[in-house]
Each structure stands twice: as structure tokens, then as C-alpha cells.
């Protein structure tokens, strides 16, 4: 268990406590030991979870309709390269990938060859469409415990167990602005906010599309969600114990889309749209894409219909997953938000 050993060593060296964000960074992204940084199967039927681009081509072909016309696409966190594989065939544009995992970068290189350019960091000035599908939910989050004794930060001790300390600094300032009734535990995505702000600042012209599961702040910090949204995925089973298999399973938190929209505005971007994945895909013309499939050939059509069901059904990805777009005003209006834009809910 190299990840467990390495994390315990770091906790000991830090005096017996690290923040949960640091724990999540090590367990997911640390080179050599992290879940995303190692050779685990992760994606697909044989892995731990399936993302929209891994289901088939419907998601990518529909998204392509929104992305047509941008001269460059920058995909953040490209996973197995499934979406890049499809979009580079559908669209005639430059395609850049920023991927933090060396192992996944290598898999993407093998699959995509010279069709994409890998970049190590965001350029200071960026033009084009940026896409991040199921990337923000994998970003480390801080945990806050609003208790009868004040606002505490929930971290990890040397027994890999929860341990609370008074929250300080930026975390405390953000937590103080969130109105919940104690006792209440939830996540605050400080790193996602900083990431969005930097991304928005670097965007000279274009749009950033964040696609992920989550809610506006009012629903995120709802009284009924008093133990937060943290979840682990191992072999298609979800559970709530992030200490069970560090480095061997996915740990995620839902995305607070209000916080991302605020961070984008603070970075100088405008809010271009926010809606459910189902509404976005319908607006982009998923029914036209479906109609191109041959419904008379049941063998061919059945998996495509099942894919559409998974992407659109409110009981599957259609409602829990959202699409947020921010960027420069000259990109508006975007077809994906033509009907049912929920920007006012953020
Ligand atoms: C759940 S996977 C999703 C992969 C792909 N977008 C998909 O939909 O199949 C998360 C991906 O984001 C990458 N990642 C996580 N944090 C990142 C960051 N800050 N910048 C770029 N990539 C990141 C991971 O290595 C992985 O490729």
C-alpha cells in the first residue's frame, strides 16, 4: 500500500494532521501513488466509473455542434482521450490538452498521436473554447464543520481518521459567508475557485465549458445535505469512506456552480449560460444526431438509444449534471443555452 504509507509519513512529518484537501491531492493526484497518477483501470465497464464521453459517440457529436466555429479547443483533464478522439475527427480546429496525470497523458498520446498538442500549463493569454468534463469534481476540496463551537476545518490525523481544528484564513472567510445551521459538514472548493479565476483571467477571447455533477450554492448547502457531497467510487460502487483504499479509488465532491460562476466573474469573465446537461444537449440538437442513427437496425440502434437515455434521463445524468459556460461577451448567445437557461439560479 504505497499510497497509505506515503500519506501517513506526510501526516507524521506535518505534526499529526493534514487538511482533507491535501489528503485528496495525495490520494488522487500525487505522482507515483495517486489514483489518477497510477495505472489503475479507472474508466469504463472494467473500471470504477463511466463518464459521458466513454458511453459512446453521442455526447461528443452533440457537444461538437456547440464547439463548431472555435479555432482552438483546449481540453482539461482528457482521461482516456475519448472526447478528444471524437472531436478531432468531427471538427477542424487546433486541439490542445492539459492533463495533470503523466499516466493518462501517455495513454492519450498513444490514442491520439499528432492530433492533439499536450501543454504543461495554461498559456497566459488564451483564445478558444476550453472544456472540462468531470474534472472539477476530482479537484481537492477543503472540509468544513460548522459546529456548536464555531467553524472548524475537518482534516485527517495519523490514524487516517477525521480530526477537526478551528478554521483559519481564506477557508474561514468563505465558510463564514455560507449560512447553514450547526451541526453541518460540507466541502468548500477553494482550489476549484482559484483554478476558475485563473482560467478566466487568461481567457482573452472565447468560452469555458464546465460539465459536471453539482448544484447552485442554495441547493449545495441545503439543510437536508448536512453531511456534504463527498463520495468514493470503486468498481461501480459508491461509498462515503475516503480512507478505505487511498490511491486505489476515486474520491469526488459535487461542484458548487455558484462559486465557480463568482470566481469566473472575479477573473473578468461573463456568465454565458448555465443549465442541466439534458437541456444543453437538447438545445445543441441531440435529437438530430440521434435521427442520423439507423433506427431500423436494432443491433446498431439499441446501444445508441441506451446512451441517449443515460445522458438525458433525470434519473441518470440528465439533471444532476450541469453545464456552465463563462467567457467573453462576443461568444454569446451560445446554442446550448437557447432554452431553459438557469443562470439566474446561481
Ligand atoms: C474523472 S476524469 C474525467 C476524464 C474525461 N474528461 C472524461 O470525461 O472521461 C478526471 C480527469 O481530470 C484530470 N485532472 C484532474 N485535475 C486536473 C487539473 N487540475 N487539470 C487538468 N486535469 C486534471 C485527471 O487526471 C483525469 O484525466
XYZ file of N, CA, C and O in Angstrom, residues 59 63 66-67 129-134 136 192-193 195-197 199-200 203 206-217 255-265 269-281 319-327 334 336-337 340-346:
296
model
N -22.561 11.970 -26.991
C -22.216 13.163 -26.208
C -21.255 14.055 -27.014
O -21.496 15.250 -27.185
N -21.924 17.735 -28.505
C -21.100 18.847 -27.996
C -20.373 19.547 -29.150
O -20.178 20.764 -29.135
N -21.875 22.657 -30.510
C -21.645 23.884 -29.755
C -20.232 24.438 -30.003
O -20.013 25.646 -29.978
N -19.308 23.531 -30.245
C -17.899 23.951 -30.344
C -17.488 24.346 -31.766
O -16.418 24.924 -31.959
N -12.115 27.651 -27.142
C -13.100 27.048 -26.241
C -12.360 26.108 -25.294
O -11.559 25.277 -25.735
N -12.613 26.270 -24.013
C -11.999 25.400 -23.002
C -13.083 24.445 -22.516
O -14.196 24.885 -22.219
N -12.773 23.136 -22.451
C -13.765 22.208 -21.913
C -13.172 21.385 -20.766
O -12.025 20.944 -20.831
N -13.988 21.199 -19.747
C -13.567 20.383 -18.603
C -14.754 19.503 -18.228
O -15.712 19.968 -17.593
N -14.728 18.251 -18.667
C -15.815 17.332 -18.352
C -15.400 16.435 -17.191
O -14.403 15.697 -17.302
N -16.126 16.499 -16.102
C -15.824 15.713 -14.897
C -14.379 15.898 -14.428
O -13.697 14.939 -14.103
N -13.617 19.074 -12.469
C -13.695 19.856 -11.227
C -14.083 18.967 -10.042
O -13.608 19.169 -8.923
N -10.793 24.827 -6.665
C -11.589 24.981 -7.890
C -11.862 26.458 -8.158
O -11.838 26.910 -9.309
N -12.100 27.218 -7.097
C -12.341 28.660 -7.271
C -11.103 29.340 -7.843
O -11.196 30.144 -8.779
N -8.681 27.971 -9.500
C -8.478 27.459 -10.866
C -9.367 28.220 -11.850
O -8.910 28.675 -12.894
N -10.639 28.390 -11.500
C -11.575 29.071 -12.397
C -11.194 30.529 -12.585
O -11.256 31.070 -13.679
N -10.785 31.150 -11.513
C -10.409 32.568 -11.595
C -9.199 32.763 -12.520
O -9.188 33.630 -13.381
N -8.186 30.718 -14.862
C -8.595 30.369 -16.229
C -9.309 31.546 -16.880
O -9.030 31.918 -18.021
N -10.219 32.158 -16.129
C -10.977 33.296 -16.660
C -10.044 34.462 -16.961
O -10.184 35.145 -17.983
N -8.266 34.014 -20.244
C -9.080 33.919 -21.459
C -9.231 35.292 -22.121
O -9.950 36.157 -21.634
N -13.131 33.871 -25.900
C -13.617 32.500 -26.006
C -14.557 32.142 -24.878
O -15.102 33.009 -24.201
N -14.742 30.840 -24.684
C -15.699 30.362 -23.673
C -15.134 29.141 -22.950
O -14.414 28.330 -23.549
N -15.469 29.056 -21.675
C -15.042 27.920 -20.849
C -16.299 27.122 -20.503
O -17.254 27.691 -19.962
N -16.304 25.840 -20.832
C -17.459 24.988 -20.536
C -17.075 24.017 -19.427
O -16.167 23.191 -19.618
N -17.763 24.106 -18.299
C -17.536 23.156 -17.209
C -18.753 22.240 -17.149
O -19.884 22.702 -16.972
N -18.522 20.948 -17.324
C -19.614 19.975 -17.305
C -19.341 19.025 -16.146
O -18.262 18.411 -16.078
N -20.305 18.935 -15.232
C -20.026 18.112 -14.041
C -21.294 17.946 -13.222
O -22.295 18.598 -13.510
N -21.248 17.102 -12.205
C -22.414 16.987 -11.334
C -22.304 18.001 -10.204
O -21.233 18.197 -9.639
N -23.438 18.645 -9.927
C -23.418 19.659 -8.885
C -24.648 20.524 -8.921
O -25.597 20.247 -9.661
N -24.605 21.581 -8.121
C -25.784 22.439 -7.942
C -25.341 23.892 -7.721
O -24.184 24.153 -7.407
N -26.319 24.808 -7.744
C -26.061 26.171 -7.265
C -25.886 26.131 -5.741
O -26.347 25.182 -5.088
N -25.285 27.165 -5.153
C -24.962 27.168 -3.714
C -26.187 26.895 -2.835
O -26.083 26.204 -1.831
N -19.994 19.755 -7.481
C -19.458 21.081 -7.791
C -20.454 22.158 -7.362
O -21.644 22.049 -7.634
N -19.945 23.178 -6.677
C -20.748 24.348 -6.326
C -20.647 25.324 -7.509
O -19.659 26.068 -7.641
N -21.644 25.300 -8.384
C -21.565 26.105 -9.607
C -21.680 27.600 -9.337
O -21.160 28.403 -10.117
N -22.334 27.986 -8.227
C -22.382 29.426 -7.899
C -20.967 29.926 -7.603
O -20.580 31.016 -8.051
N -20.203 29.126 -6.862
C -18.840 29.530 -6.514
C -17.984 29.645 -7.776
O -17.176 30.570 -7.921
N -18.171 28.709 -8.714
C -17.383 28.774 -9.957
C -17.757 30.006 -10.777
O -16.889 30.675 -11.337
N -19.064 30.300 -10.835
C -19.501 31.475 -11.605
C -18.939 32.753 -10.976
O -18.453 33.641 -11.687
N -18.952 32.828 -9.638
C -18.404 34.011 -8.950
C -16.905 34.153 -9.230
O -16.404 35.243 -9.481
N -16.210 33.017 -9.181
C -14.760 33.044 -9.407
C -14.457 33.485 -10.838
O -13.507 34.234 -11.087
N -15.269 33.027 -11.783
C -15.063 33.411 -13.185
C -15.279 34.916 -13.347
O -14.501 35.600 -14.021
N -16.311 35.429 -12.691
C -16.582 36.874 -12.771
C -15.423 37.648 -12.148
O -14.991 38.668 -12.670
N -14.454 37.249 -16.451
C -15.288 36.613 -17.479
C -16.760 36.919 -17.229
O -17.146 37.297 -16.123
N -17.549 36.742 -18.266
C -19.001 36.919 -18.121
C -19.664 35.558 -18.050
O -19.159 34.583 -18.623
N -20.807 35.517 -17.402
C -21.592 34.283 -17.349
C -22.344 34.148 -18.672
O -23.120 35.036 -19.037
N -22.093 33.053 -19.398
C -22.713 32.893 -20.721
C -23.876 31.909 -20.706
O -24.672 31.884 -21.634
N -23.957 31.079 -19.659
C -25.080 30.152 -19.589
C -24.870 29.103 -18.521
O -23.737 28.789 -18.135
N -25.995 28.591 -18.010
C -25.956 27.520 -17.012
C -27.253 26.754 -17.142
O -28.347 27.337 -17.105
N -27.155 25.451 -17.339
C -28.368 24.648 -17.418
C -28.037 23.185 -17.148
O -26.881 22.831 -16.905
N -29.076 22.333 -17.196
C -28.822 20.910 -16.972
C -28.173 20.307 -18.221
O -28.312 20.837 -19.331
N -27.497 19.185 -18.055
C -26.877 18.508 -19.205
C -27.942 18.140 -20.242
O -27.733 18.297 -21.449
N -29.101 17.646 -19.766
C -30.151 17.247 -20.703
C -30.593 18.438 -21.552
O -30.662 18.354 -22.780
N -30.857 19.565 -20.888
C -31.321 20.753 -21.617
C -30.252 21.236 -22.597
O -30.552 21.596 -23.741
N -29.018 21.221 -22.158
C -27.903 21.658 -23.012
C -27.811 20.786 -24.264
O -27.715 21.290 -25.383
N -27.875 19.466 -24.065
C -27.733 18.554 -25.214
C -28.932 18.675 -26.158
O -28.775 18.618 -27.380
N -30.158 15.466 -15.183
C -30.472 16.583 -14.301
C -29.357 16.874 -13.289
O -29.039 18.019 -13.012
N -28.737 15.835 -12.759
C -27.668 16.055 -11.780
C -26.459 16.752 -12.430
O -25.817 17.613 -11.843
N -26.170 16.381 -13.672
C -25.058 17.011 -14.383
C -25.512 18.353 -14.941
O -26.622 18.475 -15.454
N -24.618 19.344 -14.837
C -24.926 20.675 -15.338
C -23.828 21.113 -16.312
O -22.718 20.566 -16.300
N -24.170 22.133 -17.089
C -23.174 22.761 -17.956
C -23.130 24.242 -17.598
O -24.164 24.905 -17.601
N -21.942 24.713 -17.274
C -21.727 26.139 -17.000
C -20.811 26.677 -18.096
O -19.787 26.058 -18.397
N -21.180 27.807 -18.695
C -20.286 28.451 -19.657
C -20.014 29.875 -19.214
O -20.944 30.614 -18.862
N -18.744 30.244 -19.199
C -18.340 31.624 -18.909
C -17.332 32.026 -19.977
O -16.732 31.162 -20.619
N -17.176 33.312 -20.173
C -16.207 33.722 -21.186
C -16.401 35.150 -21.619
O -16.927 35.963 -20.848
N -24.888 31.392 -26.922
C -24.423 30.034 -27.219
C -25.654 29.149 -27.432
O -26.614 29.219 -26.647
N -26.267 26.132 -26.818
C -26.555 25.181 -25.741
C -27.466 25.729 -24.652
O -27.988 24.977 -23.827
N -27.644 27.057 -24.642
C -28.450 27.674 -23.575
C -29.669 28.405 -24.139
O -30.269 29.229 -23.466
N -34.253 27.278 -21.574
C -34.057 26.726 -20.225
C -32.771 27.147 -19.542
O -32.249 26.406 -18.701
N -32.250 28.336 -19.874
C -31.048 28.824 -19.189
C -31.393 29.110 -17.718
O -32.406 29.755 -17.434
N -30.563 28.581 -16.805
C -30.840 28.759 -15.369
C -29.819 29.675 -14.694
O -29.577 29.552 -13.490
N -29.194 30.549 -15.481
C -28.147 31.418 -14.905
C -28.641 32.178 -13.677
O -27.871 32.419 -12.740
N -29.926 32.541 -13.696
C -30.455 33.340 -12.578
C -30.450 32.556 -11.263
O -30.545 33.158 -10.190
N -30.333 31.224 -11.328
C -30.353 30.435 -10.078
C -28.988 30.402 -9.389
O -28.879 29.896 -8.274
N -27.952 30.917 -10.049
C -26.596 30.820 -9.471
C -26.336 31.894 -8.419
O -26.897 32.946 -8.458
